[in-house]
XYZ file of C-alpha atoms in Angstrom:
125
model
C -14.917 0.935 25.507
C -15.673 0.920 21.783
C -11.958 0.459 21.052
C -11.884 -2.634 23.315
C -14.872 -4.149 21.516
C -13.359 -3.439 18.094
C -10.019 -5.017 19.076
C -11.807 -8.080 20.495
C -13.816 -8.472 17.273
C -10.604 -8.124 15.242
C -8.888 -10.767 17.402
C -11.890 -13.093 17.055
C -11.913 -12.657 13.284
C -8.169 -13.255 13.040
C -8.420 -16.353 15.228
C -11.313 -17.630 13.104
C -9.215 -17.287 9.936
C -6.302 -19.129 11.560
C -8.637 -21.912 12.743
C -10.131 -22.140 9.263
C -6.738 -22.289 7.492
C -4.783 -24.551 9.862
C -6.071 -27.984 10.792
C -3.883 -28.192 13.921
C -5.594 -25.194 15.527
C -8.937 -26.460 16.723
C -12.027 -24.918 18.237
C -14.898 -27.250 19.016
C -18.471 -26.766 20.063
C -21.837 -28.481 19.793
C -23.481 -25.671 17.845
C -22.555 -22.584 15.870
C -23.608 -20.330 18.736
C -21.409 -22.249 21.144
C -18.457 -21.982 18.732
C -18.950 -18.227 18.394
C -19.087 -17.822 22.171
C -15.943 -19.949 22.550
C -14.225 -17.875 19.855
C -15.060 -14.654 21.706
C -13.749 -16.098 24.983
C -10.533 -17.191 23.245
C -10.206 -13.722 21.666
C -10.534 -12.157 25.131
C -7.918 -14.570 26.519
C -5.598 -13.827 23.583
C -6.050 -10.091 24.094
C -5.338 -10.451 27.822
C -2.188 -12.483 27.161
C -1.002 -9.927 24.608
C -1.756 -7.059 27.003
C -0.117 -8.531 30.121
C 2.575 -11.005 29.081
C 3.775 -9.848 25.654
C 5.309 -6.505 26.784
C 7.296 -8.277 29.497
C 8.577 -10.886 27.043
C 9.485 -8.172 24.526
C 11.409 -6.264 27.171
C 13.293 -9.355 28.317
C 14.167 -10.350 24.754
C 15.085 -6.859 23.537
C 18.647 -7.875 22.556
C 17.209 -10.683 20.395
C 14.822 -8.213 18.748
C 17.789 -6.049 17.801
C 19.968 -8.987 16.758
C 17.317 -10.605 14.547
C 15.936 -7.291 13.238
C 12.532 -8.099 14.699
C 12.125 -11.622 13.336
C 11.952 -12.943 16.898
C 8.471 -11.382 16.889
C 7.250 -14.495 15.078
C 8.485 -16.664 17.947
C 6.995 -14.326 20.575
C 3.621 -14.348 18.784
C 3.754 -18.153 18.601
C 4.486 -18.364 22.318
C 1.561 -16.035 23.089
C -0.727 -18.243 20.993
C 0.528 -21.372 22.773
C 0.033 -19.668 26.151
C -3.526 -18.818 25.112
C -4.063 -22.468 24.165
C -2.720 -23.598 27.533
C -4.930 -21.102 29.412
C -7.935 -22.271 27.390
C -7.163 -25.828 28.498
C -6.909 -24.760 32.132
C -10.218 -22.859 31.880
C -11.856 -25.790 30.009
C -12.409 -23.782 26.825
C -12.328 -25.985 23.731
C -9.432 -24.316 21.871
C -6.122 -26.017 21.165
C -2.958 -25.329 19.188
C -0.983 -28.450 18.301
C 2.754 -27.827 18.057
C 5.176 -24.932 17.912
C 5.377 -24.592 14.120
C 1.610 -24.490 13.857
C 1.679 -21.725 16.456
C 4.301 -19.817 14.418
C 2.174 -20.009 11.275
C -0.989 -19.268 13.252
C 0.651 -16.267 14.911
C 1.667 -14.943 11.509
C -1.846 -15.378 10.123
C -3.412 -13.793 13.208
C -1.029 -10.820 13.040
C -1.748 -10.109 9.370
C -5.526 -10.563 9.597
C -5.763 -8.610 12.864
C -3.773 -5.751 11.348
C -6.050 -5.709 8.278
C -9.216 -5.769 10.408
C -7.915 -2.987 12.668
C -7.289 -0.867 9.560
C -10.833 -1.461 8.276
C -12.774 -1.288 11.555
C -13.359 2.071 13.283
C -11.303 2.694 16.412
C -12.405 6.008 17.890
C -13.735 6.069 21.459
């Protein structure tokens, strides 16, 4: 359970950095508390998408992973971020990613920051 909480906090922190750095990734709310709650919900959605959909996409695109020496990971991460944005729209959560190239850059930022936070944060159960 502690590992799940740590990964969710890392995802939320990484998403917050991407929102802060990129103007086309938006998260709105009436107050700071509402924004934090929305960020946590988006982090849970992003974690769910990465847990359920990403392995299937990686398996289906395995030849492209080999052919591009893993660079297709940037595209897969962008698609997962765009899927999270779409799900947030369906669930009426105020998070939006505008455009594919913003999603590519956002996915790269989220990957790097999430990796760094997972290194720093404890992960034992």
